[in-house]
Amino acid sequence: QLQLQESGPGLLKPSETLSLTCTVSGVSISSTDYYWGWIRQPPGKGLSWIGSIDYSGSTYFNPSLKSRVTVSVDTSKNQVSLKLSSVTAADTAVYYCARHDEAAEGFHHWGQGTLVTVSS
Amino acid sequence: SYEVTQALSVSVALGQTARITCGGNNIGSKNVHWYQQKPGQAPLMVIYRDNNRPSGIPERISGSNSGNMATLTISRAQVGDQGDYYCQVWDTTVLFGGGTKLTVL
């Protein structure tokens, strides 16, 4: 059964780099069938896509975040990683990793999410 | 840039039919996906590609998409259907609607 688990520091200071890991179990992230995405949700607000990576390592980003985002995979650990540089309070959110079948497809499986707070 | 719009809230009487809409220019030409989110939980896909239910989603939840509006229909609404509902499309980027809060009275 597919499971996704996000992990990483819950508190950052402004200007630091957010680094999160999504550990996938139940399926190989190298599978050509899947894409892996990151979505965030500020407290009390809606969902916002950050970016995705496919089996070949090709990445797709929200244009509003593209200059600050890196998404990568570690096939040896079956993990997907997110880095977001130069964070501000506006980056405070619950961060989810999720699986979709193609860039244009919906997210069939989600992790439970992890709250990241940016505060001085 | 493409935008999708949702009403902030929808209320429905217990046992009646709720309709949650997602508007966008010619959205009928796009695949629309729907998610339910309850407080403190991750989103759960309830409809994909306009009108397909993932395994485990009851038949009383359905979707349609035509013209400038996609609709999520919840028949025989239950208290357990309460939550926020988000539509999602792809238009050179992944786009989510702002979400609709469903209240079952």
mmCIF file of C-alpha atoms in Angstrom, chain A residues 1-119:
data_model
loop_
_atom_site.group_PDB
_atom_site.id
_atom_site.type_symbol
_atom_site.label_atom_id
_atom_site.label_comp_id
_atom_site.label_asym_id
_atom_site.label_seq_id
_atom_site.Cartn_x
_atom_site.Cartn_y
_atom_site.Cartn_z
ATOM 1 C CA GLN A 1 0.000 0.000 0.000
ATOM 2 C CA LEU A 2 1.361 3.379 -1.030
ATOM 3 C CA GLN A 3 2.351 5.685 1.787
ATOM 4 C CA LEU A 4 3.974 9.114 1.687
ATOM 5 C CA GLN A 5 5.537 10.719 4.755
ATOM 6 C CA GLU A 6 6.880 14.258 4.860
ATOM 7 C CA SER A 7 9.616 15.217 7.276
ATOM 8 C CA GLY A 8 11.841 18.169 8.024
ATOM 9 C CA PRO A 9 12.369 21.116 10.360
ATOM 10 C CA GLY A 10 9.185 22.689 11.626
ATOM 11 C CA LEU A 11 10.631 26.117 12.390
ATOM 12 C CA LEU A 12 12.796 28.335 10.223
ATOM 13 C CA LYS A 13 14.044 31.888 10.389
ATOM 14 C CA PRO A 14 13.514 34.361 7.556
ATOM 15 C CA SER A 15 16.073 34.033 4.744
ATOM 16 C CA GLU A 16 16.823 30.387 5.580
ATOM 17 C CA THR A 17 16.279 27.490 3.199
ATOM 18 C CA LEU A 18 13.373 25.134 3.753
ATOM 19 C CA SER A 19 14.329 21.492 3.216
ATOM 20 C CA LEU A 20 11.720 18.744 3.314
ATOM 21 C CA THR A 21 11.826 15.062 2.464
ATOM 22 C CA CYS A 22 8.991 12.826 1.364
ATOM 23 C CA THR A 23 9.656 9.161 2.060
ATOM 24 C CA VAL A 24 7.649 6.899 -0.220
ATOM 25 C CA SER A 25 6.802 3.326 0.644
ATOM 26 C CA GLY A 26 4.839 0.766 -1.293
ATOM 27 C CA VAL A 27 6.085 1.774 -4.733
ATOM 28 C CA SER A 28 9.384 2.677 -6.341
ATOM 29 C CA ILE A 29 9.745 6.389 -7.100
ATOM 30 C CA SER A 30 11.697 5.316 -10.157
ATOM 31 C CA SER A 31 8.538 3.890 -11.675
ATOM 32 C CA THR A 32 7.765 5.421 -15.048
ATOM 33 C CA ASP A 33 4.113 5.528 -14.106
ATOM 34 C CA TYR A 34 4.264 8.307 -11.560
ATOM 35 C CA TYR A 35 5.024 11.945 -10.894
ATOM 36 C CA TRP A 36 5.707 13.325 -7.429
ATOM 37 C CA GLY A 37 4.482 16.723 -6.399
ATOM 38 C CA TRP A 38 4.650 19.222 -3.567
ATOM 39 C CA ILE A 39 1.632 21.289 -2.521
ATOM 40 C CA ARG A 40 1.345 23.720 0.364
ATOM 41 C CA GLN A 41 -1.465 25.247 2.373
ATOM 42 C CA PRO A 42 -0.996 28.356 4.524
ATOM 43 C CA PRO A 43 -2.978 28.248 7.773
ATOM 44 C CA GLY A 44 -6.658 28.832 7.073
ATOM 45 C CA LYS A 45 -6.104 29.178 3.336
ATOM 46 C CA GLY A 46 -6.346 27.085 0.189
ATOM 47 C CA LEU A 47 -4.071 24.690 -1.641
ATOM 48 C CA SER A 48 -1.208 25.891 -3.798
ATOM 49 C CA TRP A 49 0.980 23.730 -6.036
ATOM 50 C CA ILE A 50 4.715 24.188 -5.658
ATOM 51 C CA GLY A 51 6.157 21.805 -8.220
ATOM 52 C CA SER A 52 6.518 18.234 -9.426
ATOM 53 C CA ILE A 53 9.150 15.833 -10.685
ATOM 54 C CA ASP A 54 8.699 12.908 -13.016
ATOM 55 C CA TYR A 55 10.442 9.568 -13.292
ATOM 56 C CA SER A 56 13.071 10.988 -15.658
ATOM 57 C CA GLY A 57 13.955 13.824 -13.292
ATOM 58 C CA SER A 58 12.152 16.471 -15.304
ATOM 59 C CA THR A 59 10.725 19.165 -13.078
ATOM 60 C CA TYR A 60 7.720 21.468 -13.316
ATOM 61 C CA PHE A 61 7.239 24.467 -11.068
ATOM 62 C CA ASN A 62 4.693 27.071 -10.101
ATOM 63 C CA PRO A 63 5.981 30.155 -11.938
ATOM 64 C CA SER A 64 5.561 32.256 -8.814
ATOM 65 C CA LEU A 65 8.023 30.073 -6.903
ATOM 66 C CA LYS A 66 10.264 28.771 -9.669
ATOM 67 C CA SER A 67 13.261 30.949 -8.832
ATOM 68 C CA ARG A 68 13.400 29.621 -5.251
ATOM 69 C CA VAL A 69 12.429 25.957 -5.634
ATOM 70 C CA THR A 70 14.402 22.779 -6.161
ATOM 71 C CA VAL A 71 12.787 19.347 -6.321
ATOM 72 C CA SER A 72 14.865 16.192 -6.569
ATOM 73 C CA VAL A 73 14.679 12.456 -6.010
ATOM 74 C CA ASP A 74 16.948 10.022 -4.193
ATOM 75 C CA THR A 75 16.166 6.650 -5.690
ATOM 76 C CA SER A 76 18.432 4.819 -3.236
ATOM 77 C CA LYS A 77 16.283 6.035 -0.351
ATOM 78 C CA ASN A 78 13.004 6.196 -2.295
ATOM 79 C CA GLN A 79 12.634 9.827 -1.320
ATOM 80 C CA VAL A 80 11.557 13.065 -2.960
ATOM 81 C CA SER A 81 13.025 16.308 -1.654
ATOM 82 C CA LEU A 82 11.928 19.925 -1.698
ATOM 83 C CA LYS A 83 14.111 22.942 -1.123
ATOM 84 C CA LEU A 84 12.728 26.470 -0.955
ATOM 85 C CA SER A 85 15.260 29.233 -0.514
ATOM 86 C CA SER A 86 15.019 32.659 1.114
ATOM 87 C CA VAL A 87 11.871 31.886 3.078
ATOM 88 C CA THR A 88 9.663 34.565 4.600
ATOM 89 C CA ALA A 89 6.632 34.458 6.861
ATOM 90 C CA ALA A 90 4.527 34.058 3.719
ATOM 91 C CA ASP A 91 6.030 30.585 3.294
ATOM 92 C CA THR A 92 4.499 29.411 6.564
ATOM 93 C CA ALA A 93 2.257 26.523 5.580
ATOM 94 C CA VAL A 94 1.498 22.847 5.790
ATOM 95 C CA TYR A 95 3.548 21.173 3.067
ATOM 96 C CA TYR A 96 2.219 18.038 1.398
ATOM 97 C CA CYS A 97 3.828 15.616 -0.975
ATOM 98 C CA ALA A 98 1.541 13.779 -3.342
ATOM 99 C CA ARG A 99 1.605 11.398 -6.266
ATOM 100 C CA HIS A 100 0.068 11.999 -9.663
ATOM 101 C CA ASP A 101 0.154 9.991 -12.859
ATOM 102 C CA GLU A 102 1.055 12.835 -15.192
ATOM 103 C CA ALA A 103 1.651 16.536 -14.841
ATOM 104 C CA ALA A 104 -1.925 17.240 -15.896
ATOM 105 C CA GLU A 105 -3.482 14.562 -13.752
ATOM 106 C CA GLY A 106 -4.912 14.791 -10.284
ATOM 107 C CA PHE A 107 -3.160 13.830 -7.068
ATOM 108 C CA HIS A 108 -4.394 10.386 -6.108
ATOM 109 C CA HIS A 109 -2.285 9.931 -3.010
ATOM 110 C CA TRP A 110 -1.180 12.462 -0.389
ATOM 111 C CA GLY A 111 1.075 12.457 2.600
ATOM 112 C CA GLN A 112 -0.275 13.680 5.921
ATOM 113 C CA GLY A 113 1.569 16.981 5.584
ATOM 114 C CA THR A 114 4.051 18.789 7.772
ATOM 115 C CA LEU A 115 3.739 22.290 9.197
ATOM 116 C CA VAL A 116 6.612 24.645 8.552
ATOM 117 C CA THR A 117 6.619 27.961 10.394
ATOM 118 C CA VAL A 118 8.868 30.847 9.413
ATOM 119 C CA SER A 119 9.440 33.242 12.276
#
